[in-house]
mmCIF file of C-alpha atoms in Angstrom:
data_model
loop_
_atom_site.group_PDB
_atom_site.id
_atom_site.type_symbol
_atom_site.label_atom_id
_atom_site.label_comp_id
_atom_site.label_asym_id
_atom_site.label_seq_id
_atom_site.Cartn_x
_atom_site.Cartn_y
_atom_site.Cartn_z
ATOM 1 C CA UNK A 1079 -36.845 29.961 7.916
ATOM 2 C CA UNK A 1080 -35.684 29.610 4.485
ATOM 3 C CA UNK A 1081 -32.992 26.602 4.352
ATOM 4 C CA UNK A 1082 -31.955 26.119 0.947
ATOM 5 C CA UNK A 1083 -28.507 25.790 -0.637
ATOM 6 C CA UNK A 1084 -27.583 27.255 -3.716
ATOM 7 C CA UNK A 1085 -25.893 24.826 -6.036
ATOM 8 C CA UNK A 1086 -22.298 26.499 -5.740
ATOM 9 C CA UNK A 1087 -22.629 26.296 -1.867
ATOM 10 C CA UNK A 1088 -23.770 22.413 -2.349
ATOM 11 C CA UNK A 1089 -20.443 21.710 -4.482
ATOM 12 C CA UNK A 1090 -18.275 23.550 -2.132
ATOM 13 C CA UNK A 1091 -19.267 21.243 0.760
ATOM 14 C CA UNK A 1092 -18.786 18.441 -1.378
ATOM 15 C CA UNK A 1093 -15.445 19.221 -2.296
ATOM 16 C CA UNK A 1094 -14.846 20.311 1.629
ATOM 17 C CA UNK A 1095 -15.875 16.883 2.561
ATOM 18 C CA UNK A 1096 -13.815 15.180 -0.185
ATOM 19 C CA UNK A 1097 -11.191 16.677 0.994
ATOM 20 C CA UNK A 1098 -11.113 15.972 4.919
ATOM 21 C CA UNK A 1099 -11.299 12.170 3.675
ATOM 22 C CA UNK A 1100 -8.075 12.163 1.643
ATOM 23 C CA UNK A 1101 -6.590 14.375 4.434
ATOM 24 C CA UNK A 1102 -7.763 11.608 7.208
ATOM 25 C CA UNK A 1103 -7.447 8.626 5.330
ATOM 26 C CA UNK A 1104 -5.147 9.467 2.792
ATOM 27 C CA UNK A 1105 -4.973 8.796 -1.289
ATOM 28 C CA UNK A 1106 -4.935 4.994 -2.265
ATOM 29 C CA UNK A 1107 -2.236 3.699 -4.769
ATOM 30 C CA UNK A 1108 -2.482 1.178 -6.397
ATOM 31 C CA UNK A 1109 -0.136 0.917 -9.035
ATOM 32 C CA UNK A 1110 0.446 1.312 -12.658
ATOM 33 C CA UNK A 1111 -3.275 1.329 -14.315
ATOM 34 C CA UNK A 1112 -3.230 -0.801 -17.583
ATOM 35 C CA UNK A 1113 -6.521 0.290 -18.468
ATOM 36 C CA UNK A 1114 -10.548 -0.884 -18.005
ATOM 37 C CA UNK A 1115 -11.428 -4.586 -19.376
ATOM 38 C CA UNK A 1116 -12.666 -4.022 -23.238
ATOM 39 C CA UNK A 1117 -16.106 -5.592 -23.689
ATOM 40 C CA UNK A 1118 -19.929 -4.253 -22.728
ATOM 41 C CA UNK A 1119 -20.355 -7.693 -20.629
ATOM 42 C CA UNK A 1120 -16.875 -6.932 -18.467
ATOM 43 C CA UNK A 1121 -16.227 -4.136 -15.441
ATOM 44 C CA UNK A 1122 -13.007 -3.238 -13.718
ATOM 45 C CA UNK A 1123 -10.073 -1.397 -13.631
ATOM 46 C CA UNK A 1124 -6.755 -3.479 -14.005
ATOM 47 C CA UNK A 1125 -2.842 -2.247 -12.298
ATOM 48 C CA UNK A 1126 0.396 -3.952 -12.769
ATOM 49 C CA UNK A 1127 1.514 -4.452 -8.667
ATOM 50 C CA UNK A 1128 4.793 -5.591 -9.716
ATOM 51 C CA UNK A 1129 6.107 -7.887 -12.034
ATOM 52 C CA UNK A 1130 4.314 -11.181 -10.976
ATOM 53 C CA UNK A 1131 0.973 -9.470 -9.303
ATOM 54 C CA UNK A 1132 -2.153 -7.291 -10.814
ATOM 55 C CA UNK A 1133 -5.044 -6.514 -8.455
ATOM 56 C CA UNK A 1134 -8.132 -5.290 -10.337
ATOM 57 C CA UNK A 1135 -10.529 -2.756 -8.757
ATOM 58 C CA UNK A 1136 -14.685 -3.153 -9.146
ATOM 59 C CA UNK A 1137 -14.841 -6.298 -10.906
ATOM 60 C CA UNK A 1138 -18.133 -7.761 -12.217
ATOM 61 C CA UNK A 1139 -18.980 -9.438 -15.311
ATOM 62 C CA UNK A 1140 -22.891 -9.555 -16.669
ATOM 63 C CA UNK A 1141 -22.502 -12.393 -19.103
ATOM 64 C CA UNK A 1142 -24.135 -15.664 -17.680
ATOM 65 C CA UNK A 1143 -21.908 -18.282 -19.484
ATOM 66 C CA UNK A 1144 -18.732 -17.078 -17.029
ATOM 67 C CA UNK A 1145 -17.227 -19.744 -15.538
ATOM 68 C CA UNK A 1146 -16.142 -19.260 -11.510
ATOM 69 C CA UNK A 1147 -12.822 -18.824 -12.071
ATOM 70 C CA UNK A 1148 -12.751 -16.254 -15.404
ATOM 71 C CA UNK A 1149 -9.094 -15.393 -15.912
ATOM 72 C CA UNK A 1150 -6.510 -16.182 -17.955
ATOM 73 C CA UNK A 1151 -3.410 -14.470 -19.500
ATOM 74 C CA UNK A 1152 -2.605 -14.748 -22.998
ATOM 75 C CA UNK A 1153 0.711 -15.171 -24.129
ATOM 76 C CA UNK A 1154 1.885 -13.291 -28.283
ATOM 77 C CA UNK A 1155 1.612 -17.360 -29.065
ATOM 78 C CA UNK A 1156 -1.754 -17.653 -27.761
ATOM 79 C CA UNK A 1157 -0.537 -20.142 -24.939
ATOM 80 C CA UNK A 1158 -3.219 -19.495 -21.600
ATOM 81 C CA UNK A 1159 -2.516 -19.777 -17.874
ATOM 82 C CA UNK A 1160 -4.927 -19.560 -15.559
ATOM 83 C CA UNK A 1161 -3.961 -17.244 -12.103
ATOM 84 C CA UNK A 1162 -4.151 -17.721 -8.407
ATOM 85 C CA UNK A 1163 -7.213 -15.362 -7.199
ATOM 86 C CA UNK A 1164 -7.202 -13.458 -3.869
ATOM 87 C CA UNK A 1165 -9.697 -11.021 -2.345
ATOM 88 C CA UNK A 1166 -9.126 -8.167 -0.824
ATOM 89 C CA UNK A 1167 -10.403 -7.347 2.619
ATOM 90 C CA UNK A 1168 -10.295 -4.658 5.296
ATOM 91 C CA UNK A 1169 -11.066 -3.766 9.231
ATOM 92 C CA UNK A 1170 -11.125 -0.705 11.638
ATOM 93 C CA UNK A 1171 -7.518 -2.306 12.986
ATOM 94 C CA UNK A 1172 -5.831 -4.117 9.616
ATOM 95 C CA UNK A 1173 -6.093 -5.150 6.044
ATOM 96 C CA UNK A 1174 -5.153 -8.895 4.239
ATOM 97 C CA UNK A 1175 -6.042 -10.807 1.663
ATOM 98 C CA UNK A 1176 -7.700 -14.151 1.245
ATOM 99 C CA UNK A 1177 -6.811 -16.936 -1.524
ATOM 100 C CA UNK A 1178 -10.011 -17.951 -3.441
ATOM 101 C CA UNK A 1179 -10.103 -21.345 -5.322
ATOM 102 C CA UNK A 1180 -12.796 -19.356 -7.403
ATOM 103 C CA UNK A 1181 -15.083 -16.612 -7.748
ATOM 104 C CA UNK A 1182 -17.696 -19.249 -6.965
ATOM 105 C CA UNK A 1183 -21.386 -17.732 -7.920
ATOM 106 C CA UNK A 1184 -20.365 -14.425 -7.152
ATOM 107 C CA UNK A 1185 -18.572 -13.150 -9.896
ATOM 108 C CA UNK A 1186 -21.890 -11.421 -11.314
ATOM 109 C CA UNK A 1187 -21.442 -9.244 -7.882
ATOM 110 C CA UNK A 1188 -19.015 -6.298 -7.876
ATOM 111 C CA UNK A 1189 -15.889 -7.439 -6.491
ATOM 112 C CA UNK A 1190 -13.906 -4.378 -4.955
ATOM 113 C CA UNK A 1191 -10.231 -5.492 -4.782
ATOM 114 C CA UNK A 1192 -8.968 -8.469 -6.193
ATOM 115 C CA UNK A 1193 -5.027 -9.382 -6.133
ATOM 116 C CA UNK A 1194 -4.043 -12.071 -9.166
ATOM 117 C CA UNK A 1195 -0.941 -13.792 -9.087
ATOM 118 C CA UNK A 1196 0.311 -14.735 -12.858
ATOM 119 C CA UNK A 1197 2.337 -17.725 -13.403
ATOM 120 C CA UNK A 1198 6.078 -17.098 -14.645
ATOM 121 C CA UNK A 1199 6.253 -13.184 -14.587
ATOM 122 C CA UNK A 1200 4.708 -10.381 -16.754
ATOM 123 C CA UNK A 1201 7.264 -10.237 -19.316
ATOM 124 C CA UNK A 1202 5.338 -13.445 -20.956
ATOM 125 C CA UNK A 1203 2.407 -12.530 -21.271
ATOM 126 C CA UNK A 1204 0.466 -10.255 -23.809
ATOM 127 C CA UNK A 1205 -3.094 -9.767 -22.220
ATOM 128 C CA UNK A 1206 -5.125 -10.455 -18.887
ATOM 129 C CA UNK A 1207 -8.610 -11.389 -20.645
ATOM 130 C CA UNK A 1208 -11.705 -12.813 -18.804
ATOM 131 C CA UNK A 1209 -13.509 -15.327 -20.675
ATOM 132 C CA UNK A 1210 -16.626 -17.248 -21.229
ATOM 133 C CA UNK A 1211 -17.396 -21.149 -20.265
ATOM 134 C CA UNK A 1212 -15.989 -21.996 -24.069
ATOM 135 C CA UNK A 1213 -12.774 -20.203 -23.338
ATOM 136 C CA UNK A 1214 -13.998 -17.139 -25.605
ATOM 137 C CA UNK A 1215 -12.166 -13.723 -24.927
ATOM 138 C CA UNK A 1216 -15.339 -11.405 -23.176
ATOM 139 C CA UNK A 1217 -13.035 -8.467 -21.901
ATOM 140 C CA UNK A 1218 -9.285 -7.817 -22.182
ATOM 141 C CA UNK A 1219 -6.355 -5.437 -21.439
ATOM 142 C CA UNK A 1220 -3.278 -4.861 -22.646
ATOM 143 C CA UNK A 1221 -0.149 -5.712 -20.491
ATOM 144 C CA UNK A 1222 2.216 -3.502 -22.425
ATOM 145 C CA UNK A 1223 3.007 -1.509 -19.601
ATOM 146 C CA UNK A 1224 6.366 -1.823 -17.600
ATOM 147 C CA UNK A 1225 5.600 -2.994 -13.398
ATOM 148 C CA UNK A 1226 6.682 -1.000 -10.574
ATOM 149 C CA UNK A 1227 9.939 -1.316 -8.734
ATOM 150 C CA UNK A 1228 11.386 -0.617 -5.860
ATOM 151 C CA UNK A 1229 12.974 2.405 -5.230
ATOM 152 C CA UNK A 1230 16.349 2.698 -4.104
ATOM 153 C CA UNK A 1231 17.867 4.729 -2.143
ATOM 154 C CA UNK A 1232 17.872 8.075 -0.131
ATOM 155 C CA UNK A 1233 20.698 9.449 1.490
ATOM 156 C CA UNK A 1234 21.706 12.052 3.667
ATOM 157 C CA UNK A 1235 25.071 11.825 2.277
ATOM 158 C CA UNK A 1236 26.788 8.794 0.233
ATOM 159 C CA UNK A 1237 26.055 5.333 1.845
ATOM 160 C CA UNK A 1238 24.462 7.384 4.738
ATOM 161 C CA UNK A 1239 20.863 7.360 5.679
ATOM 162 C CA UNK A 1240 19.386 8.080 8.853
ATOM 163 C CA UNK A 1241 21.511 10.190 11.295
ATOM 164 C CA UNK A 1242 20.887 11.866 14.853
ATOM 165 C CA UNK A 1243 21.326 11.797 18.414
ATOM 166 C CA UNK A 1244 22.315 8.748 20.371
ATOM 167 C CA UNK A 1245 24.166 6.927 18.054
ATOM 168 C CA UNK A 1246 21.628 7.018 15.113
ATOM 169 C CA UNK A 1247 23.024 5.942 11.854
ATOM 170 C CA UNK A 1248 21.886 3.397 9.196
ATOM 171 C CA UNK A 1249 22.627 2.900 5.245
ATOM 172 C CA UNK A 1250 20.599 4.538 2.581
ATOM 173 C CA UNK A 1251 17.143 3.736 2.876
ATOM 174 C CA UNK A 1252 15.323 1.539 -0.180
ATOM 175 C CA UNK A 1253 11.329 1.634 -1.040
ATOM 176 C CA UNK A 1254 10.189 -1.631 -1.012
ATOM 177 C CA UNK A 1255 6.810 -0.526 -1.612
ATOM 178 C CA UNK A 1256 4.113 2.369 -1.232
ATOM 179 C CA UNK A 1257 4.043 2.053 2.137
ATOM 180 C CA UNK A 1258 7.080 -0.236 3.391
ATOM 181 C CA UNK A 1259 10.818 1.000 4.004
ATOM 182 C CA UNK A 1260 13.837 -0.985 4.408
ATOM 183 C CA UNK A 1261 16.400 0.557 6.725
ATOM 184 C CA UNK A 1262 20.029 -1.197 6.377
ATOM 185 C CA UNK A 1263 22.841 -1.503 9.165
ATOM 186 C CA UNK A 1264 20.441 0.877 11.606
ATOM 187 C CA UNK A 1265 21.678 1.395 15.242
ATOM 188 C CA UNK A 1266 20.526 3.165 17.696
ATOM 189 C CA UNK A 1267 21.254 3.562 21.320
ATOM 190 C CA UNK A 1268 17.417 3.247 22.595
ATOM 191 C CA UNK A 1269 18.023 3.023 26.177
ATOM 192 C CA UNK A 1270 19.146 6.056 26.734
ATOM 193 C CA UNK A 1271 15.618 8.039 25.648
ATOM 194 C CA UNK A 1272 12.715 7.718 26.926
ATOM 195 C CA UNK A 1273 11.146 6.265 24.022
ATOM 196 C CA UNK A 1274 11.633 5.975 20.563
ATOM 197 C CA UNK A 1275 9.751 5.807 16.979
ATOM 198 C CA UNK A 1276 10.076 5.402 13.572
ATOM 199 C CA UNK A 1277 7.626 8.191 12.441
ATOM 200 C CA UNK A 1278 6.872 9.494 9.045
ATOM 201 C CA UNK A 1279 5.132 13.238 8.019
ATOM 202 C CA UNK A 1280 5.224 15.921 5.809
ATOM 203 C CA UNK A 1281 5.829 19.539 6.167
ATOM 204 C CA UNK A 1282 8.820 21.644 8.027
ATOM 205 C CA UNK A 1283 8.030 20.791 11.813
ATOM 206 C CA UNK A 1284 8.396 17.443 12.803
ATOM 207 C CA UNK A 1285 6.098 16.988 15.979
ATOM 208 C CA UNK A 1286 3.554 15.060 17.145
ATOM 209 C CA UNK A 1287 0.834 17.313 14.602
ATOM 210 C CA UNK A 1288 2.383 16.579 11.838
ATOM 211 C CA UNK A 1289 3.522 13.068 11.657
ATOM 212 C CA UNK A 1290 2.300 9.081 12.836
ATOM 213 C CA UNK A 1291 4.252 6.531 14.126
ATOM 214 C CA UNK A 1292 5.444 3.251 11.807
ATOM 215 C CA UNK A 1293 5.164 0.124 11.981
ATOM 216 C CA UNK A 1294 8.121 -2.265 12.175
ATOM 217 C CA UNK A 1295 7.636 -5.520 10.715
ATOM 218 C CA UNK A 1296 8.204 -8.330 13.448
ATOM 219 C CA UNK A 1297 7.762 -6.647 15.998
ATOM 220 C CA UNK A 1298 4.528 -4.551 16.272
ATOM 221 C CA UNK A 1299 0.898 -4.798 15.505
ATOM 222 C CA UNK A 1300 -0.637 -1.979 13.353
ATOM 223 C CA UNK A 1301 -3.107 -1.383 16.111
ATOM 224 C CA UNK A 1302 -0.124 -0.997 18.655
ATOM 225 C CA UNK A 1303 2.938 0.489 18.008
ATOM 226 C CA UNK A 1304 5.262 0.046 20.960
ATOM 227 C CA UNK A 1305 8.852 2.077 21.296
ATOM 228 C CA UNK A 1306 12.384 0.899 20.816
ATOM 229 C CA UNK A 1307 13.753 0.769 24.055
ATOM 230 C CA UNK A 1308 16.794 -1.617 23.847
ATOM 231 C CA UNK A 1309 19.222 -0.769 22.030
ATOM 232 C CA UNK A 1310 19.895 -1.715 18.496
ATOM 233 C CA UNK A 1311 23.290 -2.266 16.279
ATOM 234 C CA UNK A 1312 23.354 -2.344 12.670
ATOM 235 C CA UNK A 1313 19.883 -4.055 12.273
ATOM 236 C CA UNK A 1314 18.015 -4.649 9.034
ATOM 237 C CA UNK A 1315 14.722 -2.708 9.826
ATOM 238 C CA UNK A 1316 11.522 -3.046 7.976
ATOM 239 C CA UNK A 1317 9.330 -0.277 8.889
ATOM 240 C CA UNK A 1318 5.807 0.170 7.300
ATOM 241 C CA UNK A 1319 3.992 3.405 6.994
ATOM 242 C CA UNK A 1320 0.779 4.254 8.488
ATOM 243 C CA UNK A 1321 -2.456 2.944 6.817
ATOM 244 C CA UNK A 1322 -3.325 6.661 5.634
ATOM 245 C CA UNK A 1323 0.175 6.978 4.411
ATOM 246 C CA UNK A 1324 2.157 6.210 1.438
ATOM 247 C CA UNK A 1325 5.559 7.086 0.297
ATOM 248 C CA UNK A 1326 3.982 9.266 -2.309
ATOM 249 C CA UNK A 1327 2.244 11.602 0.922
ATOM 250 C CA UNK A 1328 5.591 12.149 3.038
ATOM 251 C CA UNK A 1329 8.423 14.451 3.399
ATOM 252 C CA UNK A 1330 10.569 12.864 5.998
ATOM 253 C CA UNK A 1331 11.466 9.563 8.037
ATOM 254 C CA UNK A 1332 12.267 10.394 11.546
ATOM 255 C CA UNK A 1333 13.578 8.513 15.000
ATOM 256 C CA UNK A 1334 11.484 10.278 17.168
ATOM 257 C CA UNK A 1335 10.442 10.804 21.027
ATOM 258 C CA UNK A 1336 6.633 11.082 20.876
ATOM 259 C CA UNK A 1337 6.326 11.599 25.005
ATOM 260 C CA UNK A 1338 8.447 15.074 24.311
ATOM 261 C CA UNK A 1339 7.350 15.616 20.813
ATOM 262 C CA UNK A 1340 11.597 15.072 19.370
ATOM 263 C CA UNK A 1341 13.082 14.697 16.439
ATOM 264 C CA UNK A 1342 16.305 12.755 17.246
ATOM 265 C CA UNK A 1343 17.189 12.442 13.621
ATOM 266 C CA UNK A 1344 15.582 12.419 10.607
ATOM 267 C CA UNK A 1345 15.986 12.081 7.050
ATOM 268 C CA UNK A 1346 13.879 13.844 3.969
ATOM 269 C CA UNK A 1347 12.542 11.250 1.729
ATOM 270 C CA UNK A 1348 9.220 11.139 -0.641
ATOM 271 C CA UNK A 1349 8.429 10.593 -4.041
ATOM 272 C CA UNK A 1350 6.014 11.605 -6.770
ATOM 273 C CA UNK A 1351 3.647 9.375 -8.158
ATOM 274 C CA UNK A 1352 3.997 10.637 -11.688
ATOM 275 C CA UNK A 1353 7.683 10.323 -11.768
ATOM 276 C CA UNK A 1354 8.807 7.366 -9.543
ATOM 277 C CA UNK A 1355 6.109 4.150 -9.513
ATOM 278 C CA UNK A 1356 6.712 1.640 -6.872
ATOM 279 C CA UNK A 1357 5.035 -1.152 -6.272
ATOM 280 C CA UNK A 1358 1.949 -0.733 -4.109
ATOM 281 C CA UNK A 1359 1.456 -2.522 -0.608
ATOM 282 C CA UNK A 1360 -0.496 -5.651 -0.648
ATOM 283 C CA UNK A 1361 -1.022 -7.169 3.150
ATOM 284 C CA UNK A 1362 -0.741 -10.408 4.074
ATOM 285 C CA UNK A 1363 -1.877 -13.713 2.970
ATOM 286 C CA UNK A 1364 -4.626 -14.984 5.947
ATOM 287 C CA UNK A 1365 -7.455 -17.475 5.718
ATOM 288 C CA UNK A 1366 -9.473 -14.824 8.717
ATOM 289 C CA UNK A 1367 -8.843 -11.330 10.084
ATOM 290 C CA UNK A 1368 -5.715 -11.144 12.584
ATOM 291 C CA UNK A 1369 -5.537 -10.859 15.956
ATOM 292 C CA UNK A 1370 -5.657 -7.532 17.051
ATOM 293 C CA UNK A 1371 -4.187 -8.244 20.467
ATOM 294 C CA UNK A 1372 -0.823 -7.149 21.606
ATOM 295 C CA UNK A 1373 1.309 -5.665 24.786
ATOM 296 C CA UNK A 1374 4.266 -3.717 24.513
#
């Protein structure tokens, strides 16, 4: 039996593969890219979060004078601050990040995701450089590029955002970030449906196929998203995508009954990356992984 591939059938199920990843874990954002460190002894890809945060993607530095904590930003009059260093880290059930006094004697490893928080805000400050133990420059990029912001607002009409079925209505809706919403002045008369969602999808059919269920801050655990069943009246809602989402991958924001697959109201929403930058999510500050544990 003859069981080789011809090269164009090998790339094909490459892409196919590549593919059914983005599709079931979705495209990661991470903000606006400010370019690779400059230097052979320096690795790592460096985005603006916001205007006090960057978060830096494969880190590692060869040179064996770096000191454990390597960063600094440079101010146009060449005055230094060193940042507050956190890593990055990630479970089957929920992502944070932990603060690091330093780098300790790993910052020859690769470091995947790294979140750095600058002193004052990025206005000030010229370049994010990594340097040697005599405070040399070894790799540096430009911070000439203007941070994400929040995105505000869609509207089904003026000052209107959500609106449906029992008694849904709520103001505009803002993008905090990639993956977080902010829902103003939202009521909704819960107890009279079997259950209810906030659930977030793309394409014309909102069902059960085509969407997941979101988070809302406070209240549920990413692992377990329990249904509104009181009612609510013009509450502030904070509602956070699914881990495979961001705002850049949906259509549509709806209140809906997952145990009959309905759309009690929903409201078209989405941006595109190109066009409209927000900030990208960054979880929590924890010293461990969080409890996973939770009843509805």
């Amino acid at each position: 039996m003859n069981f080789s591939i011809r090269n164009g059938q090998l790339l094909f199920i490459a892409c196919f593969i590549s593919s059914l990843f983005d599709v079931l874990h979705g495209i990661e954002y991470f903000g606006v890219s400010v370019g690779e460190f400059s230097g052979t002894d320096v690795e790592g890809e460096v985005f603006l979060v916001n205007s006090t945060h960057l978060q830096i993607l494969n880190f590692k530095t060869n040179n064996p004078n770096s000191p454990p904590s390597p960063f600094v930003f440079i101010s146009a009059s060449g005055e230094k601050s060193k940042p507050q260093i956190y890593k990055y880290h990630t479970s089957r059930n929920t992502e944070w990040i932990e603060k690091l006094v330093s780098l300790g004697k790993e910052q020859h490893k690769t470091h995947t995701r790294l979140i750095v928080k600058m002193t004052g805000s990025a206005a000030q400050w010229k370049k994010f450089a990594v340097v040697d133990l005599n405070g040399k420059v070894i790799g540096s990029v430009d911070l000439n590029q203007k941070p994400p912001q929040p995105f505000c607002c869609f509207e089904s009409e003026p000052d209107m955002g959500l609106f449906g079925e029992y008694g849904i209505i709520s103001d505009p809706i803002e993008v905090i970030d990639s993956r977080t919403l902010r829902i103003p002045r939202f009521s909704y008369k819960a107890s009279q449906t079997p259950d209810g969602y906030f659930f977030a999808g793309a394409g014309k059919d909102i069902d059960t196929k085509t969407g997941k269920k979101a988070v809302i801050v406070g209240k549920d655990l990413s692992v377990n998203t329990c249904p509104m069943l009181k009612d609510i009246t013009d509450e502030i809602m904070i509602v956070r995508l699914d881990p495979s989402q961001t705002i850049y991958d949906i259509e549509w924001i709806s209140v809906f009954c997952y145990k009959y697959s309905h759309d009690f109201g929903h409201l078209d929403i989405g941006l595109v990356e190109n066009e409209e930058q927000v900030p990208p999510y960054i979880p929590d500050v924890r010293s461990s992984e969080p409890s996973a544990i939770q009843k509805c």
